[in-house]
Amino acid sequence: MATQRFCIPTEIVQDVGCFAQLGTVAKRYGERALLVCGRHAMRASGALERAQTLLQQAGMTVCLYDRVSGEPVLALVEEARALARTEQCHVIVGLGGGSAMDVAKAVAGLLPLSGSVAEYHAGRRLEGPGVPFIAVPTTAGTGAEVSNNAVLTDPVRGIKTSIRSDGWYARVALVDPELTLGVPPGVTAASGADALCQAIEAYVSIGAMPITDALCQEAIRLIGRSLRRAYAHGDDLAARSDMLYGSLMAGMSLTTARLGAVHGMAHPLGYRYNIPHGVVCGLLLPYVMAYNADYAVGKYARVAELLGVDARGRNEREMAQHAAESVRELMREIGIPLHLRPFGVSQADWPAIVAESLASSSLRHNPRPFQEADVQAILEEAM
Ligand SMILES: [Fe+2]
């Protein structure tokens, strides 16, 4: 096996109420902050106003970019970057779910660079570390606060993919479960499904290592015990804390361990049929787990155990299959659809979906080697 490297340079501040430190943390990096968030949720929850106040109380000037909506397209990053340039911002703060954090991260990374966002998305080499980026997640999902990539869509090329660079990690992640209390059940389900999927895929990945195994097992345990409760009782701070810390640990693992076939297939499907990322991940996960089971029996058996499946009277192989069943049941309970057809997925599109999935680096880290026929087998089963 090749030498492995685990590096998370992000300072993680984690506590109920730690959002209050935003101003003092951001002030370390300069006087002018670009605050990036979505159009509605942060305003409605009061988090936007609080963030502005905290930054201003620290003596900072705040420029607001609040136009992130849906999963981010390149034009959003271009627009926010232009604003950060005009306003001469020193630090970028991402407040929100994965989309807001990804836009903020990309703006910070690309701010000093001369090329267009589209050029870097298409593979132009990224140089330098960018300007400081502070991540404040308000959903428990992508783990973008501790990963080095931003998932962006180019509608012109019809491609949804990551830009990544070791210079793109957040300087500081403020991980405050209180910020996730008001997230509606549908978003809790989709983001939680993504977090669980990332923890499981990073755990069984061929890029896994002992450090990521430890993080992933704890992430699976926390998410497994609290996703149902966070979905049904959004105001349960203990369940929300489990979810946020679980998604954080999955995020810490995936940069090193990488992901698997679910994420390889999720981007082309999500983009083409407008299926939210967490939904398509949760939908595909049990199919891929069952398909992979024989290729990582011990690890999938451990996943089953972590999800509370009773091991008595079951051998390892049976436990591995039960892991997929247990996830299927969990997805059903939190309202994640289990079939692709209702989203308009049609067989005519399969060749393109297969080709785009095979190009994904996630797919190459799946424990079962995936070729064309394997992607097709999952599509067939999940229809
Ligand atoms: Fe994901």
PDB file of C-alpha atoms and ligand atoms in Angstrom, residues 142 194-195 198 259 263 267 277 281, ligand 1:
ATOM      1  CA  THR A 142     -21.224  17.605   3.969  1.00  0.00           C
ATOM      2  CA  ASP A 194     -25.149  12.485   3.175  1.00  0.00           C
ATOM      3  CA  ALA A 195     -23.185  12.483   6.434  1.00  0.00           C
ATOM      4  CA  GLN A 198     -19.766   9.803   3.713  1.00  0.00           C
ATOM      5  CA  LEU A 259     -15.497   8.133  -0.915  1.00  0.00           C
ATOM      6  CA  HIS A 263     -20.674   9.612  -4.512  1.00  0.00           C
ATOM      7  CA  HIS A 267     -23.087  13.842  -9.031  1.00  0.00           C
ATOM      8  CA  HIS A 277     -27.155  15.645  -3.073  1.00  0.00           C
ATOM      9  CA  CYS A 281     -26.752   9.635  -1.645  1.00  0.00           C
TER      10      CYS A 281
HETATM   11 FE    FE B   1     -21.653  13.917   0.046  1.00  0.00          FE
END
